[in-house]
Coordinates of C-alpha atoms in Angstrom, one line a residue:
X1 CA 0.0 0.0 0.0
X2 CA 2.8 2.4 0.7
X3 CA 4.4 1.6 -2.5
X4 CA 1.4 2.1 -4.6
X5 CA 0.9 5.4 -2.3
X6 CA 4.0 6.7 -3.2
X7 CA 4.1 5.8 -6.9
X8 CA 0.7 8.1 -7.0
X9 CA 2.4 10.9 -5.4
X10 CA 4.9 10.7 -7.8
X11 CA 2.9 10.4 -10.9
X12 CA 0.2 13.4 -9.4
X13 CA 3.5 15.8 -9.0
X14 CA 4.5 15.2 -12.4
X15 CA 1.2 15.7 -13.8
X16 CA 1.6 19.1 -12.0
X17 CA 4.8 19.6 -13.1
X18 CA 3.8 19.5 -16.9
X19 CA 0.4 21.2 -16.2
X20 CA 2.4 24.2 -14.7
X21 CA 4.8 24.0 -18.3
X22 CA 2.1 23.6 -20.1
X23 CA 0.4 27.1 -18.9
X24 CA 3.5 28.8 -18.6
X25 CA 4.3 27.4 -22.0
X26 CA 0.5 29.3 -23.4
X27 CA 0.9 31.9 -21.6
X28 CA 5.0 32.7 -23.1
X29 CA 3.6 31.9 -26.9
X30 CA 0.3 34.0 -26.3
X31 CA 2.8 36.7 -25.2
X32 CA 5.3 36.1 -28.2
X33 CA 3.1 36.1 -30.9
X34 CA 2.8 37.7 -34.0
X35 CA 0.0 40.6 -32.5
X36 CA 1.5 40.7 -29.5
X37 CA 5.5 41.7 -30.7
X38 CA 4.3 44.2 -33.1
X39 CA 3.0 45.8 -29.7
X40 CA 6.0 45.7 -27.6
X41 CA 9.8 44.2 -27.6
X42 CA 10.9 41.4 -25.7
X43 CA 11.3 41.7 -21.8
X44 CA 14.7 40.3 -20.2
X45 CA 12.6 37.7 -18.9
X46 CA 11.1 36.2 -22.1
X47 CA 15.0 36.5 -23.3
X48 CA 16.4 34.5 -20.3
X49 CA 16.6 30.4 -21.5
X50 CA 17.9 29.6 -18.4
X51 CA 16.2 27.0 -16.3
X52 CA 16.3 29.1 -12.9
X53 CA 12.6 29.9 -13.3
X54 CA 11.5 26.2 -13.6
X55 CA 14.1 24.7 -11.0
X56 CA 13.2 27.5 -8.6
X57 CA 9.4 26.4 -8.9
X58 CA 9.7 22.7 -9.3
X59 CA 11.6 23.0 -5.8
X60 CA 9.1 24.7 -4.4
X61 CA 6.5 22.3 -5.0
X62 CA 8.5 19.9 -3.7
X63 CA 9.0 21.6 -0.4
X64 CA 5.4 22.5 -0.5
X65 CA 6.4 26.0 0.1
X66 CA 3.6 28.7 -1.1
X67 CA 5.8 31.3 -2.1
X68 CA 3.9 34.2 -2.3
X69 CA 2.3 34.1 1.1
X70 CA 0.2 37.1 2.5
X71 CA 2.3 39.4 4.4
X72 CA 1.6 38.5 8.4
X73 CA 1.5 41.1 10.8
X74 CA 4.8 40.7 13.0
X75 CA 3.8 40.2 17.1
X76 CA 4.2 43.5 19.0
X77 CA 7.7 41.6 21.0
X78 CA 9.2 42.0 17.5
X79 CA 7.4 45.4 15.5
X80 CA 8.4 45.6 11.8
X81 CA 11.1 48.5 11.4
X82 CA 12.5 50.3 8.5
X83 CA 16.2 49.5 8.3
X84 CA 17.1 53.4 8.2
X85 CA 15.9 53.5 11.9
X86 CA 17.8 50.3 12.8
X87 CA 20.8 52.1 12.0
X88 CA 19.7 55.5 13.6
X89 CA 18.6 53.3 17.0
X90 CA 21.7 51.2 17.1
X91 CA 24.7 52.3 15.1
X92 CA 26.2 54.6 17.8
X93 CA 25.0 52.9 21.0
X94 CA 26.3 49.0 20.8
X95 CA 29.5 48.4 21.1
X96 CA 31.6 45.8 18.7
X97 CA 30.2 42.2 19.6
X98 CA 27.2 43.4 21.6
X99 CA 23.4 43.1 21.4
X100 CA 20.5 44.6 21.9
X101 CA 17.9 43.6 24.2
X102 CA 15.4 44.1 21.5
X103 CA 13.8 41.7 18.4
X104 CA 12.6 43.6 15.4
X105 CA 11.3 42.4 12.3
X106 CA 12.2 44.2 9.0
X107 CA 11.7 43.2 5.1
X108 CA 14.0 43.5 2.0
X109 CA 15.4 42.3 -1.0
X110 CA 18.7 39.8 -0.5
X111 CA 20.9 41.2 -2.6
X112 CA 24.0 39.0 -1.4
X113 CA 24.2 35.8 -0.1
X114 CA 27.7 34.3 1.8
X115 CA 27.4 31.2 3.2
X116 CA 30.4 30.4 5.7
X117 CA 29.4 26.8 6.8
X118 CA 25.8 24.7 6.7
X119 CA 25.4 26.6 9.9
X120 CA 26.1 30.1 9.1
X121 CA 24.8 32.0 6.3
X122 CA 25.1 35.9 5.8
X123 CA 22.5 37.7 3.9
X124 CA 22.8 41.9 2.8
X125 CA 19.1 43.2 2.4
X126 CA 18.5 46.2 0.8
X127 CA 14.6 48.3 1.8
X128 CA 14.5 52.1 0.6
X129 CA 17.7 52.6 -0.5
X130 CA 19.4 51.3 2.8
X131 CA 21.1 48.4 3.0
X132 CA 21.8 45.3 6.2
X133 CA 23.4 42.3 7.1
X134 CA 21.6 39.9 8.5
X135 CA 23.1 36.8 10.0
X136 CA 21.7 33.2 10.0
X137 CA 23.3 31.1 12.6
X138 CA 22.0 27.8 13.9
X139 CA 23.0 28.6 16.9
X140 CA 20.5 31.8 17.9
X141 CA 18.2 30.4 15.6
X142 CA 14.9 29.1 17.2
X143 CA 13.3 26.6 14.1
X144 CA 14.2 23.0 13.7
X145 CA 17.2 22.3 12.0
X146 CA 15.6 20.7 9.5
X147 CA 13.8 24.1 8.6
X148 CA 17.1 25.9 9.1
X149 CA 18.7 24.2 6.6
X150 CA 15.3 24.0 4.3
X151 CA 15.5 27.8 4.3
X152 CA 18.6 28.9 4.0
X153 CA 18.6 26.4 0.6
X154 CA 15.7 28.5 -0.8
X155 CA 16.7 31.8 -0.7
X156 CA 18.7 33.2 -3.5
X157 CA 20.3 36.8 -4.1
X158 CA 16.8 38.9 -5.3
X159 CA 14.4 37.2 -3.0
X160 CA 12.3 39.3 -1.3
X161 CA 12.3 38.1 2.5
X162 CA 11.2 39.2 6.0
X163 CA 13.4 38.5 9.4
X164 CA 13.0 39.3 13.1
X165 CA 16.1 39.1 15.0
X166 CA 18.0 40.9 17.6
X167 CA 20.4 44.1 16.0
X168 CA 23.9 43.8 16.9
X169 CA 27.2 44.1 16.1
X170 CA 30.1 41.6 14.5
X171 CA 33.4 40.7 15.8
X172 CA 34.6 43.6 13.7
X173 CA 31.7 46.1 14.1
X174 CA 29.3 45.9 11.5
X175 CA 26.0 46.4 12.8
X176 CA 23.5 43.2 11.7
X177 CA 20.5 41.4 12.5
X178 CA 21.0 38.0 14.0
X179 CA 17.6 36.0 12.9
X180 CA 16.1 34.2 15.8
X181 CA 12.0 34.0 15.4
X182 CA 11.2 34.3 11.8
X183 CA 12.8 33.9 8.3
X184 CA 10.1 33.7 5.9
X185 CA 9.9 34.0 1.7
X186 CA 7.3 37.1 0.7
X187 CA 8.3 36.3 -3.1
X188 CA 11.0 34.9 -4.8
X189 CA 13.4 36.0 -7.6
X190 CA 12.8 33.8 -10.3
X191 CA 15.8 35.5 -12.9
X192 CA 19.0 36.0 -12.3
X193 CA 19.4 40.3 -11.3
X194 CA 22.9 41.5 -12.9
X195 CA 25.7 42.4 -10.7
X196 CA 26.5 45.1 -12.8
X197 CA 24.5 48.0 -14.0
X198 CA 22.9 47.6 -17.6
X199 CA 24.9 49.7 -20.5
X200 CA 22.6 48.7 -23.3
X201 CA 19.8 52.0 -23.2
X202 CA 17.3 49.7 -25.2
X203 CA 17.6 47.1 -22.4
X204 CA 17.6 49.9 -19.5
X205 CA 14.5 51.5 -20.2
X206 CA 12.6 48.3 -21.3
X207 CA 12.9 46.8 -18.5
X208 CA 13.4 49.8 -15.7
X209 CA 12.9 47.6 -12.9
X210 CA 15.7 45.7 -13.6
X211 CA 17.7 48.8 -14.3
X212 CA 17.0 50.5 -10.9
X213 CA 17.8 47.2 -9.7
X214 CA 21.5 47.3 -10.7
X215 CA 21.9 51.1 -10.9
X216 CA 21.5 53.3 -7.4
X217 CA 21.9 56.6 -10.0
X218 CA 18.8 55.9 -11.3
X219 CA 16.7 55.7 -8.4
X220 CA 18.5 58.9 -6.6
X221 CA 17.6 60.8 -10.2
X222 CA 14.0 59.6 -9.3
X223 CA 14.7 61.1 -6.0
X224 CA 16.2 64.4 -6.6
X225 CA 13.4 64.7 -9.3
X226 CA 10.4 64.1 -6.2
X227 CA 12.5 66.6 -4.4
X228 CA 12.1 69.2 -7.0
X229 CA 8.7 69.0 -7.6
X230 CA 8.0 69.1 -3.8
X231 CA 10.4 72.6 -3.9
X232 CA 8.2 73.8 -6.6
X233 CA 4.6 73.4 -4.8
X234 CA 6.1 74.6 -1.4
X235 CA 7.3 77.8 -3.2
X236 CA 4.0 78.3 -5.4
X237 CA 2.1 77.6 -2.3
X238 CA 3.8 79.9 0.2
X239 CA 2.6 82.8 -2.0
X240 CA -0.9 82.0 -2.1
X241 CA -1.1 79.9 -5.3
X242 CA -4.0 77.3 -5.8
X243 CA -2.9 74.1 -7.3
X244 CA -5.7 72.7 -9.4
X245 CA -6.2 70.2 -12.5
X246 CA -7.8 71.0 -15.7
X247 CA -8.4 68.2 -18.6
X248 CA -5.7 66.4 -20.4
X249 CA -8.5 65.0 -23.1
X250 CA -9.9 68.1 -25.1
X251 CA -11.8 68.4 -28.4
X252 CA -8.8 71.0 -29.1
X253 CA -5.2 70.5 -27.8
X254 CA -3.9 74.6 -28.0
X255 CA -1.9 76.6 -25.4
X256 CA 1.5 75.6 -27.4
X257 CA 2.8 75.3 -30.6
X258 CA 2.8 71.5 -31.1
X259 CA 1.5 68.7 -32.9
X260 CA -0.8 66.5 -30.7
X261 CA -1.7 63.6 -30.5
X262 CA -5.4 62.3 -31.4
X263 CA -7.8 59.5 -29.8
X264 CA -11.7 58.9 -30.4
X265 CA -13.9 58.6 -27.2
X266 CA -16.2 55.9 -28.2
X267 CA -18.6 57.0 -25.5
X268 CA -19.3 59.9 -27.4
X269 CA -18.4 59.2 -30.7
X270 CA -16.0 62.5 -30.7
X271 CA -12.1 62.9 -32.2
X272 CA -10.0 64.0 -29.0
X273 CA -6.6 65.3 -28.5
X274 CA -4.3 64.8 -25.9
X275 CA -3.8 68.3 -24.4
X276 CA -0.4 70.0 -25.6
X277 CA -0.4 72.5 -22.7
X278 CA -2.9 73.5 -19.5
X279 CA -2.6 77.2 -20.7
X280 CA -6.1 78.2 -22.3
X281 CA -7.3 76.0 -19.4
X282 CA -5.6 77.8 -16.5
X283 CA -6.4 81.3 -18.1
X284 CA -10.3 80.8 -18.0
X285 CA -9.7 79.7 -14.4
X286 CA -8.1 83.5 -14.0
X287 CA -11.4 84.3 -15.5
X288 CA -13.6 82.8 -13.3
X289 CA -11.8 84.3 -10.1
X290 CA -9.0 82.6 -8.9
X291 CA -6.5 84.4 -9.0
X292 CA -3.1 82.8 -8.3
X293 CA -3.6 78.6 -10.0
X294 CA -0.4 76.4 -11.2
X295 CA -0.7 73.0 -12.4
X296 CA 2.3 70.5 -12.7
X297 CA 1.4 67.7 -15.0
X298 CA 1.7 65.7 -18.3
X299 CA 1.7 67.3 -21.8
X300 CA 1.3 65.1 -24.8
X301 CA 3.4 66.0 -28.3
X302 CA 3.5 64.1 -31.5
X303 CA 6.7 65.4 -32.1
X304 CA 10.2 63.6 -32.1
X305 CA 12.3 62.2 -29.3
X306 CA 16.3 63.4 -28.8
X307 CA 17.9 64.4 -26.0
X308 CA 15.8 67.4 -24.7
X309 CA 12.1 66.1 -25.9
X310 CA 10.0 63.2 -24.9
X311 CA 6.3 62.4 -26.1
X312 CA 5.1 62.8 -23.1
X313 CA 6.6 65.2 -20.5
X314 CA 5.5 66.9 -17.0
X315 CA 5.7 71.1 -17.2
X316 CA 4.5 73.5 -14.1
X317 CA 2.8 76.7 -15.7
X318 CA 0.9 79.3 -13.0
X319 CA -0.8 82.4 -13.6
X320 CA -1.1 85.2 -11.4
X321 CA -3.2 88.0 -11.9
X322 CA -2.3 91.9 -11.9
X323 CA 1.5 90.1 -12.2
X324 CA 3.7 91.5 -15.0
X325 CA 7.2 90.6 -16.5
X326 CA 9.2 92.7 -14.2
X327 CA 7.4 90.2 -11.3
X328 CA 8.1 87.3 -13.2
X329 CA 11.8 87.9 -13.9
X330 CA 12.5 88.4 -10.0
X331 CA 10.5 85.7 -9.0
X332 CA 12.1 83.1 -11.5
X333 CA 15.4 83.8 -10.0
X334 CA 14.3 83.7 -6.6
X335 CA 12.7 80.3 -7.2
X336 CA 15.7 78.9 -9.4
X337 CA 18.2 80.5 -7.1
X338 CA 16.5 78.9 -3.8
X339 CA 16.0 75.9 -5.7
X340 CA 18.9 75.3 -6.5
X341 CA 20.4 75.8 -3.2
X342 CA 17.7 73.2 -1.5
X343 CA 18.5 70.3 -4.1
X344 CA 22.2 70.6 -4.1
X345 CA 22.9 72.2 -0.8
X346 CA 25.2 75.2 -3.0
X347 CA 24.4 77.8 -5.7
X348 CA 27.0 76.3 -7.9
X349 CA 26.2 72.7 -9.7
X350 CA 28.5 71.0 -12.6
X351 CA 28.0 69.6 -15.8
X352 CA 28.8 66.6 -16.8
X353 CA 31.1 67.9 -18.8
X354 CA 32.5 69.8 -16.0
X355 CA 31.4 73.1 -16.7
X356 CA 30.7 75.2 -13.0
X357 CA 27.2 77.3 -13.2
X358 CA 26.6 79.5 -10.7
X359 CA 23.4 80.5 -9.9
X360 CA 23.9 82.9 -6.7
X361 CA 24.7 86.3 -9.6
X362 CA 22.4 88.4 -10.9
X363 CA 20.8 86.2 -13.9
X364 CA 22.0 87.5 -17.7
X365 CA 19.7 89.6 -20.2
X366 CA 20.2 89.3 -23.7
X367 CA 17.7 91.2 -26.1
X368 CA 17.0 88.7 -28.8
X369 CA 16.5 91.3 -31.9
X370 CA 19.7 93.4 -31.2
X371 CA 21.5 90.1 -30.4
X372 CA 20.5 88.5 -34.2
X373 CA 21.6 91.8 -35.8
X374 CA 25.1 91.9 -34.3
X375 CA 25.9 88.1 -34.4
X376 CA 24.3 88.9 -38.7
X377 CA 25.6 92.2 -39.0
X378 CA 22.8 93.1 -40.3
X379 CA 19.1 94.4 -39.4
X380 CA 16.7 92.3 -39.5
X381 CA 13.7 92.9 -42.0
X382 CA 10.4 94.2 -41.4
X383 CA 8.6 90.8 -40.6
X384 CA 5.7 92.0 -41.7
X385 CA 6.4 92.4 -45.2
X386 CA 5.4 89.8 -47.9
X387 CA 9.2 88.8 -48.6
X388 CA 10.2 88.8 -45.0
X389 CA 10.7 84.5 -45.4
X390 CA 12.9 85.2 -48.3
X391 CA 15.2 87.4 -46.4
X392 CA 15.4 85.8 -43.3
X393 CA 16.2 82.5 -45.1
X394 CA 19.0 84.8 -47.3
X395 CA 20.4 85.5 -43.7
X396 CA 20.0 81.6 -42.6
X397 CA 22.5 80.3 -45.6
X398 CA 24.5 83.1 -44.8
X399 CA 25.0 81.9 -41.2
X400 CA 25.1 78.4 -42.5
X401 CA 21.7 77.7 -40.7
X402 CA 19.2 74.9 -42.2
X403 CA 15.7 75.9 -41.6
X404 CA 13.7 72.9 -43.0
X405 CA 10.1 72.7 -44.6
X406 CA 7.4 74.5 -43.7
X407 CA 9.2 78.1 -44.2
X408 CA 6.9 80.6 -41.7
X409 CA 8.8 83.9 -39.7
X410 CA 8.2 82.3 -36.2
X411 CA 9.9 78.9 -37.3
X412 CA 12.6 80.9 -39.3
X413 CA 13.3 83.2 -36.3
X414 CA 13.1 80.4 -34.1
X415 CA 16.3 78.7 -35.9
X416 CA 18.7 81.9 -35.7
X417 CA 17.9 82.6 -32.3
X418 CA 18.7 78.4 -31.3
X419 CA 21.9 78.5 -33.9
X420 CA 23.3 81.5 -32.8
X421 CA 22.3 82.5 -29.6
X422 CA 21.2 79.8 -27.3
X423 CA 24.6 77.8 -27.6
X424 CA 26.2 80.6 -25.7
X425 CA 23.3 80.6 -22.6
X426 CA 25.6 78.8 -20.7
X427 CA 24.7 80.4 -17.2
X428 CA 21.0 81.3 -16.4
X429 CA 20.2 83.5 -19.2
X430 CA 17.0 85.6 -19.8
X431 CA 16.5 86.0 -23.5
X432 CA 13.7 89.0 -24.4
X433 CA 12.4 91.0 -26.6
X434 CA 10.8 88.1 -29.3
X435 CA 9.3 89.6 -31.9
X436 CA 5.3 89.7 -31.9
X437 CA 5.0 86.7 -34.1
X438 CA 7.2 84.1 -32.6
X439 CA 4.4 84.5 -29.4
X440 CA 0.9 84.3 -30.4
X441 CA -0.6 84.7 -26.9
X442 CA 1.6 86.9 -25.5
X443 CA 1.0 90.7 -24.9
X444 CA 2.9 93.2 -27.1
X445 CA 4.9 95.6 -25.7
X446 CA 7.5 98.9 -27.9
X447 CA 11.3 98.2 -27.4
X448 CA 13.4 101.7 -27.2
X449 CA 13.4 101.3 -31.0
X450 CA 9.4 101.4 -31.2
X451 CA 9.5 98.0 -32.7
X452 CA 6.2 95.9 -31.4
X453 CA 7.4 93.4 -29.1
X454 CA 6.5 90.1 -27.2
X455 CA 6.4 91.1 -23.7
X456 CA 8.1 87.5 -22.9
X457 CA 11.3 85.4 -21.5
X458 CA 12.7 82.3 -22.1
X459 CA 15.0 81.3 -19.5
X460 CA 18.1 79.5 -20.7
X461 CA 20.6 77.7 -18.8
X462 CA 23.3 74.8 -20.0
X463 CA 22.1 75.6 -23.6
X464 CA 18.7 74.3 -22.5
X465 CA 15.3 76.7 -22.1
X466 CA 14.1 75.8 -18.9
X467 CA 11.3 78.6 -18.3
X468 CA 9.1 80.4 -20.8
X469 CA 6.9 83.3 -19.2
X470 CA 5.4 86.0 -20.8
X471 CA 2.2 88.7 -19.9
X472 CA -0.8 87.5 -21.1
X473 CA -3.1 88.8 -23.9
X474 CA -6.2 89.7 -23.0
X475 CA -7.6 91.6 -26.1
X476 CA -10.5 89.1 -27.6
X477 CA -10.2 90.8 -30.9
X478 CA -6.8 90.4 -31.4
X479 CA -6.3 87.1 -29.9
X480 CA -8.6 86.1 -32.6
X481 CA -7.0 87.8 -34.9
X482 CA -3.3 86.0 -34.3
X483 CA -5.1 82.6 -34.2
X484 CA -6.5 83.8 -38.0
X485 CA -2.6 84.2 -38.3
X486 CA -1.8 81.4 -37.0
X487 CA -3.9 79.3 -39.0
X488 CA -2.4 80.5 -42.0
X489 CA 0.6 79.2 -40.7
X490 CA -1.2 75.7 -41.0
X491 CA -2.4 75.8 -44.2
X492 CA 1.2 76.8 -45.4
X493 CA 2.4 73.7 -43.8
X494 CA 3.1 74.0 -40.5
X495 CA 1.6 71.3 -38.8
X496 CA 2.8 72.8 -35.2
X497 CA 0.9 76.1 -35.3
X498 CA -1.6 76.3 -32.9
X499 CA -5.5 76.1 -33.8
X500 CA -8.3 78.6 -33.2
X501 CA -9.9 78.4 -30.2
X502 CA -12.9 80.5 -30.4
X503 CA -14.5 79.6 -27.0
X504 CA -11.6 80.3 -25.4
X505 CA -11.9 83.8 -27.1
X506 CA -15.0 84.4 -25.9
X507 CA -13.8 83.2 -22.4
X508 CA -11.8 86.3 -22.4
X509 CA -14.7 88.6 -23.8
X510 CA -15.6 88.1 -19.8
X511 CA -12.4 90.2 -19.1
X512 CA -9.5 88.4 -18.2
X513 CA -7.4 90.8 -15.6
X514 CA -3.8 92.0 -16.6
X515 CA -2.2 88.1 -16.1
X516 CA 1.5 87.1 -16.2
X517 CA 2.0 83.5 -17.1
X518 CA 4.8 81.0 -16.9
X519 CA 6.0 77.2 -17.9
X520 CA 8.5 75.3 -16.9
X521 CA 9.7 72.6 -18.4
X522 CA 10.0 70.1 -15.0
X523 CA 12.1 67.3 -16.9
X524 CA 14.7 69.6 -17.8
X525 CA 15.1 70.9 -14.4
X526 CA 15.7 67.6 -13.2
X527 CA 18.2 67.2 -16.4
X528 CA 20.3 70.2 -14.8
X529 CA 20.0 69.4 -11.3
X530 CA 21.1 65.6 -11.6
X531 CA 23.5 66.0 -14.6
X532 CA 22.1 64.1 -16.7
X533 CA 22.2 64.5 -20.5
X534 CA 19.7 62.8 -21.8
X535 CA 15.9 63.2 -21.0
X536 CA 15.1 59.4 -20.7
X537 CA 17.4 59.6 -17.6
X538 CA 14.9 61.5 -15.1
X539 CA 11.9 59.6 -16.5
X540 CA 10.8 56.4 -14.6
X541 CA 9.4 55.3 -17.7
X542 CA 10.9 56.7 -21.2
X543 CA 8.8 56.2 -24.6
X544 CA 11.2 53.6 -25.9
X545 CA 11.2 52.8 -29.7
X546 CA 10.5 49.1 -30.2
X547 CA 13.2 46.3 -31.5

């Protein structure tokens, strides 16, 4: 009878066995197929042919071990604690080869194992960022040693675990956790983690969590860039701002010049867009009667990906009312300034390159039109005129600038001001004094030269524009009239320029109050903050072209 008993056993964990391939088997060619690549590349785990998946699970069927048990609450005689608090408790107070006289329980990922003898195994688990020995002796251990040994067999480097044991110190004074009650599997590992970071980009960002597994840079960018935002709200909020959400689906994406990207809500049967920019959004809030609103949140462009631009992308843009530019340039250095100092502790940061920008002196001005003329030596011409194009694209080939298809005076302008003068906004430099066109919601204003105006800012620093801010128009008439302009733009061939939104004309036939207005772009401050190059970098999750 035992025979037979036992030869069913083994013929009922087999059956298993294949039943478990079989699945997994459906469930890897369901996610390999033909529909299902052309939606997405293939994960490091669908590329691992190693058999650590199917040993890993075959043993624990034979240990009868549930693997992903439900997380039990530890006893009050040994409270779960966070491993940065274990250190602040005991790091100072016990002495080399001491104890405490208290049991804790904390959870982590092993990210080493060392085992010394079949009694004595050391473990380093890493929660939060922090990272602690623990040390598995049979000898302060309280389970059977057959569920010592059992145990300390399963666990591999990348299991998640939890342990309660008594902190102490080594022989040599590292402080540790000697397990006594409880060492338990939460969920296992079932792929090998690199020991090294990931190089490949294509294999970092398509599989991030294996990337911040192996790379602490990439999670302290993720930090820095939490930090930032918090700075922001805390600044925006000490002076009486509102934060507030408006729509990121719209019937009409404007607020920027940009192509966006469309959808259909089947609901209602309607062609959306995904919003481009919160602006027309935020102003109509100015309408209504708040005063002071910012929103940070994600834009949406159909536009190309390099190293400053990303599909989708997070921007803070407030609005204050009765503000003007002279407001907004002192309180854009105040904030960047002060920012600056609360992220990296000094008003001076480095490149990556090693280029030192100092943000504690008085922030450079550069006036866009006089700085075109003397980099051209030349005037510019009268942009309104019908052959303005064809002489600012004579000026272009004479500075050896390729403007590319469609030919308008904002894109044009746009091109001699990011060839010729950006590259040298090395340390945080206001650029002003746009001309009217390149800023159709923008108030005008008359230089010294009584040329009309944008009265606007860009802010640029590292060659990057990190802040764009100008007074808001508030005419009805003539914001309708630039939109007319700006359609023209489209039907020339500019995809980018921004479409006529009527209501959001006749929001402002309401009476929008004299309103300055200003955009950051967040990812970039990030970019500068935590030296990184590339925008992918301060993203947790990068638009990633597939293989």
């Amino acid at each position: 009878m035992s025979q037979k008993w036992s030869q069913t056993c083994r013929r009922v964990c087999m059956l298993q066995r294949i039943s478990n391939r079989t699945t997994n088997l459906n469930s890897r060619n369901i996610a390999t197929s033909t529909s299902c690549k052309a939606k997405r590349s293939q994960s490091l785990a669908e590329a691992d042919s190693r058999p650590v998946k199917d040993v890993r699970q075959m043993e624990f069927q034979s240990y009868n071990l549930n693997p992903y048990p439900r997380l039990a609450t530890p006893p009050s005689t040994a409270p779960m604690t966070s491993i940065s608090s274990i250190k602040q408790k005991w790091e100072t107070t016990l002495e080399k080869a001491q104890k405490a006289d208290h049991t804790v329980t904390l959870t982590g990922r092993i990210t080493s194992k060392r085992e010394s003898s079949n009694k004595l195994v050391f473990y380093d688990v890493t929660c939060d960022g922090h990272t602690m020995q623990v040390v598995v002796s049979r000898a302060t251990y309280q389970g059977s040693p057959e569920a010592f040994a059992q145990i300390n067999k399963t666990l591999c480097r990348g299991d998640i675990i939890a342990v309660s044991g008594v902190p102490g110190k080594t022989n040599h004074g590292q402080l540790s956790i000697y397990a006594t009650e409880r060492l338990n599997l939460l969920s296992p590992c079932l792929h090998d983690i690199p020991k090294t970071k990931l190089n490949d980009a294509g294999k970092r960002f398509r599989n991030r969590h294996v990337d911040l597994l192996t790379n602490p840079d990439a999670i302290q960018t993720l930090r820095t860039r939490a930090q930032i935002i918090k700075f922001i709200r805390q600044f925006l909020d000490s002076r009486g701002f509102l934060e507030v959400e408006t729509p990121v689906l719209a019937t009409l994406a404007g607020g920027a010049n940009a192509k966006p990207f469309v959808t259909v809500a089947n609901a209602l049967d309607m062609e959306m867009q995904l919003r481009i920019a919160p602006e027309l959004y935020l102003k109509q809030l100015v309408i209504g009667g708040l005063d002071r609103v910012y929103e940070i949140g994600k834009q949406f462009r159909n536009e190309g990906i390099d190293a400053d631009h990303n599909p989708e992308f997070t921007t803070c843009e407030y609005y204050q009312a009765y503000g003007n530019l002279e407001g907004l340039l002192t309180d854009t250095e105040t904030m960047l300034r002060t920012m600056v100092e609360d992220v990296c502790g000094t008003h001076q940061i480095k490149t990556r390159d090693g280029t030192m920008i100092d943000f504690s002196k008085p922030f450079r001005r550069i006036n866009v039109i006089e700085e075109l003329e003397q980099k051209t030596k030349q005037p510019l011409p009268n942009l309104e005129d019908a052959d303005a194009v064809t002489k600012l694209l004579s000026i272009c080939r004479e500075q050896n600038i390729h403007v590319p298809q469609p030919h308008t005076v904002s894109r044009i302008l746009d091109k001699l001001i990011s060839g010729l003068i950006e590259p040298e906004c090395i340390h945080p430099t206001f650029l002003l004094g746009h001309p009217l066109v390149m800023s159709p919601l923008a108030k005008d204003a008359v230089d010294e030269r009584g040329r009309n105006i944008a009265a606007r800012f860009e802010l640029f620093v590292g060659t990057r524009e990190l802040i764009n801010a100008y007074e808001e128009l508030n005419d009805p008439d003539e914001q309708r009239k630039r939109f007319l302009r700006q359609q023209q733009d489209r039907i020339d061939g500019d995809g980018e320029a921004q479409m006529a939104d009527h209501r959001f004309c006749d929001a402002l036939e309401y009476g929008l109050p004299p309103t300055a207005g200003w955009g950051m772009g967040v990812d970039r401050v990030v970019q500068l903050l935590t030296e990184n190059n590339h925008i992918r970098e301060v993203l947790a999750f990068p638009v990633v072209r597939n293989e």
